[in-house]
mmCIF file with all atom_site columns, C-alpha atoms in Angstrom:
data_model
loop_
_atom_site.group_PDB
_atom_site.id
_atom_site.type_symbol
_atom_site.label_atom_id
_atom_site.label_alt_id
_atom_site.label_comp_id
_atom_site.label_asym_id
_atom_site.label_entity_id
_atom_site.label_seq_id
_atom_site.pdbx_PDB_ins_code
_atom_site.Cartn_x
_atom_site.Cartn_y
_atom_site.Cartn_z
_atom_site.occupancy
_atom_site.B_iso_or_equiv
_atom_site.pdbx_formal_charge
_atom_site.auth_seq_id
_atom_site.auth_comp_id
_atom_site.auth_asym_id
_atom_site.auth_atom_id
_atom_site.pdbx_PDB_model_num
ATOM 1  C CA . MET A 1 1  ? -0.109  0.118  -0.353 1.00 0.00 ? 1275 MET A CA 1
ATOM 2  C CA . ASN A 1 2  ? 1.298   3.637  -0.830 1.00 0.00 ? 1276 ASN A CA 1
ATOM 3  C CA . SER A 1 3  ? 1.476   6.483  0.976  1.00 0.00 ? 1277 SER A CA 1
ATOM 4  C CA . PHE A 1 4  ? -1.766  8.047  -1.510 1.00 0.00 ? 1278 PHE A CA 1
ATOM 5  C CA . GLU A 1 5  ? -3.795  4.955  -0.377 1.00 0.00 ? 1279 GLU A CA 1
ATOM 6  C CA . TRP A 1 6  ? -3.198  5.461  2.983  1.00 0.00 ? 1280 TRP A CA 1
ATOM 7  C CA . ILE A 1 7  ? -3.998  8.788  2.922  1.00 0.00 ? 1281 ILE A CA 1
ATOM 8  C CA . TRP A 1 8  ? -7.502  8.523  0.785  1.00 0.00 ? 1282 TRP A CA 1
ATOM 9  C CA . GLN A 1 9  ? -8.635  5.539  3.150  1.00 0.00 ? 1283 GLN A CA 1
ATOM 10 C CA . TYR A 1 10 ? -8.331  8.293  5.966  1.00 0.00 ? 1284 TYR A CA 1
ATOM 11 C CA . ALA A 1 11 ? -9.616  11.076 4.448  1.00 0.00 ? 1285 ALA A CA 1
ATOM 12 C CA . LYS A 1 12 ? -12.661 9.142  3.254  1.00 0.00 ? 1286 LYS A CA 1
ATOM 13 C CA . LYS A 1 13 ? -13.808 7.893  6.955  1.00 0.00 ? 1287 LYS A CA 1
ATOM 14 C CA . ASN A 1 14 ? -13.255 11.633 7.805  1.00 0.00 ? 1288 ASN A CA 1
ATOM 15 C CA . LYS A 1 15 ? -14.186 13.445 4.576  1.00 0.00 ? 1289 LYS A CA 1
ATOM 16 C CA . ASN A 1 16 ? -16.356 15.946 7.216  1.00 0.00 ? 1290 ASN A CA 1
ATOM 17 C CA . LYS A 1 17 ? -13.866 16.972 9.529  1.00 0.00 ? 1291 LYS A CA 1
ATOM 18 C CA . LEU A 1 18 ? -11.304 17.186 6.142  1.00 0.00 ? 1292 LEU A CA 1
ATOM 19 C CA . LEU A 1 19 ? -13.629 19.738 4.490  1.00 0.00 ? 1293 LEU A CA 1
ATOM 20 C CA . LEU A 1 20 ? -14.121 21.697 7.614  1.00 0.00 ? 1294 LEU A CA 1
ATOM 21 C CA . ALA A 1 21 ? -10.301 21.601 7.832  1.00 0.00 ? 1295 ALA A CA 1
ATOM 22 C CA . VAL A 1 22 ? -10.056 23.036 4.130  1.00 0.00 ? 1296 VAL A CA 1
ATOM 23 C CA . ILE A 1 23 ? -12.914 25.519 4.652  1.00 0.00 ? 1297 ILE A CA 1
ATOM 24 C CA . PHE A 1 24 ? -11.431 27.164 7.553  1.00 0.00 ? 1298 PHE A CA 1
ATOM 25 C CA . VAL A 1 25 ? -8.177  26.922 6.017  1.00 0.00 ? 1299 VAL A CA 1
ATOM 26 C CA . VAL A 1 26 ? -9.310  29.021 3.097  1.00 0.00 ? 1300 VAL A CA 1
ATOM 27 C CA . ILE A 1 27 ? -10.897 31.452 5.453  1.00 0.00 ? 1301 ILE A CA 1
ATOM 28 C CA . ASN A 1 28 ? -7.384  31.852 7.650  1.00 0.00 ? 1302 ASN A CA 1
ATOM 29 C CA . ALA A 1 29 ? -5.548  32.746 3.969  1.00 0.00 ? 1303 ALA A CA 1
ATOM 30 C CA . ILE A 1 30 ? -8.418  35.047 3.114  1.00 0.00 ? 1304 ILE A CA 1
ATOM 31 C CA . LEU A 1 31 ? -8.022  36.773 6.075  1.00 0.00 ? 1305 LEU A CA 1
ATOM 32 C CA . ILE A 1 32 ? -4.157  36.838 6.364  1.00 0.00 ? 1306 ILE A CA 1
ATOM 33 C CA . VAL A 1 33 ? -4.460  39.087 3.204  1.00 0.00 ? 1307 VAL A CA 1
ATOM 34 C CA . ILE A 1 34 ? -7.670  41.138 4.018  1.00 0.00 ? 1308 ILE A CA 1
ATOM 35 C CA . ILE A 1 35 ? -6.420  42.245 7.365  1.00 0.00 ? 1309 ILE A CA 1
ATOM 36 C CA . PRO A 1 36 ? -3.388  43.829 6.398  1.00 0.00 ? 1310 PRO A CA 1
ATOM 37 C CA . LEU A 1 37 ? -4.959  45.922 3.885  1.00 0.00 ? 1311 LEU A CA 1
ATOM 38 C CA . LEU A 1 38 ? -7.927  47.048 5.953  1.00 0.00 ? 1312 LEU A CA 1
ATOM 39 C CA . SER A 1 39 ? -5.185  48.537 8.610  1.00 0.00 ? 1313 SER A CA 1
ATOM 40 C CA . GLY A 1 40 ? -3.532  50.703 5.895  1.00 0.00 ? 1314 GLY A CA 1
ATOM 41 C CA . ARG A 1 41 ? -6.302  51.954 4.725  1.00 0.00 ? 1315 ARG A CA 1
ATOM 42 C CA . ILE A 1 42 ? -7.591  52.787 8.164  1.00 0.00 ? 1316 ILE A CA 1
ATOM 43 C CA . VAL A 1 43 ? -3.517  54.255 8.815  1.00 0.00 ? 1317 VAL A CA 1
ATOM 44 C CA . ASP A 1 44 ? -4.285  56.078 5.547  1.00 0.00 ? 1318 ASP A CA 1
ATOM 45 C CA . GLN A 1 45 ? -7.436  57.455 4.975  1.00 0.00 ? 1319 GLN A CA 1
ATOM 46 C CA . VAL A 1 46 ? -8.693  57.461 9.160  1.00 0.00 ? 1320 VAL A CA 1
ATOM 47 C CA . ILE A 1 47 ? -5.854  58.198 10.855 1.00 0.00 ? 1321 ILE A CA 1
ATOM 48 C CA . ASN A 1 48 ? -3.671  60.618 8.654  1.00 0.00 ? 1322 ASN A CA 1
ATOM 49 C CA . GLN A 1 49 ? -6.370  62.249 6.445  1.00 0.00 ? 1323 GLN A CA 1
ATOM 50 C CA . GLY A 1 50 ? -8.458  62.734 9.327  1.00 0.00 ? 1324 GLY A CA 1
ATOM 51 C CA . LYS A 1 51 ? -11.573 61.527 7.644  1.00 0.00 ? 1325 LYS A CA 1
ATOM 52 C CA . THR A 1 52 ? -13.000 59.470 10.775 1.00 0.00 ? 1326 THR A CA 1
ATOM 53 C CA . GLU A 1 53 ? -16.728 59.068 9.150  1.00 0.00 ? 1327 GLU A CA 1
ATOM 54 C CA . GLU A 1 54 ? -14.840 56.633 6.436  1.00 0.00 ? 1328 GLU A CA 1
ATOM 55 C CA . LEU A 1 55 ? -13.849 54.117 9.516  1.00 0.00 ? 1329 LEU A CA 1
ATOM 56 C CA . ILE A 1 56 ? -17.538 52.649 9.657  1.00 0.00 ? 1330 ILE A CA 1
ATOM 57 C CA . PRO A 1 57 ? -17.787 51.576 6.253  1.00 0.00 ? 1331 PRO A CA 1
ATOM 58 C CA . ILE A 1 58 ? -14.065 50.374 6.405  1.00 0.00 ? 1332 ILE A CA 1
ATOM 59 C CA . LEU A 1 59 ? -14.890 48.261 9.022  1.00 0.00 ? 1333 LEU A CA 1
ATOM 60 C CA . GLY A 1 60 ? -17.973 46.689 7.315  1.00 0.00 ? 1334 GLY A CA 1
ATOM 61 C CA . ILE A 1 61 ? -20.119 47.618 10.647 1.00 0.00 ? 1335 ILE A CA 1
#
């Protein structure tokens, strides 16, 4: 039995947990990109330019 067959047998038994793990990994990757972008916009537009009215739309509240 090669490694792929062993992994596939394990994955078939736990496909719900595996799918949930993949979903969380994708969400994590998206947040890793979005959080610094939002922080940059907050610093550039709200703090540096004093546009406090743009804080709520940037945060999506």
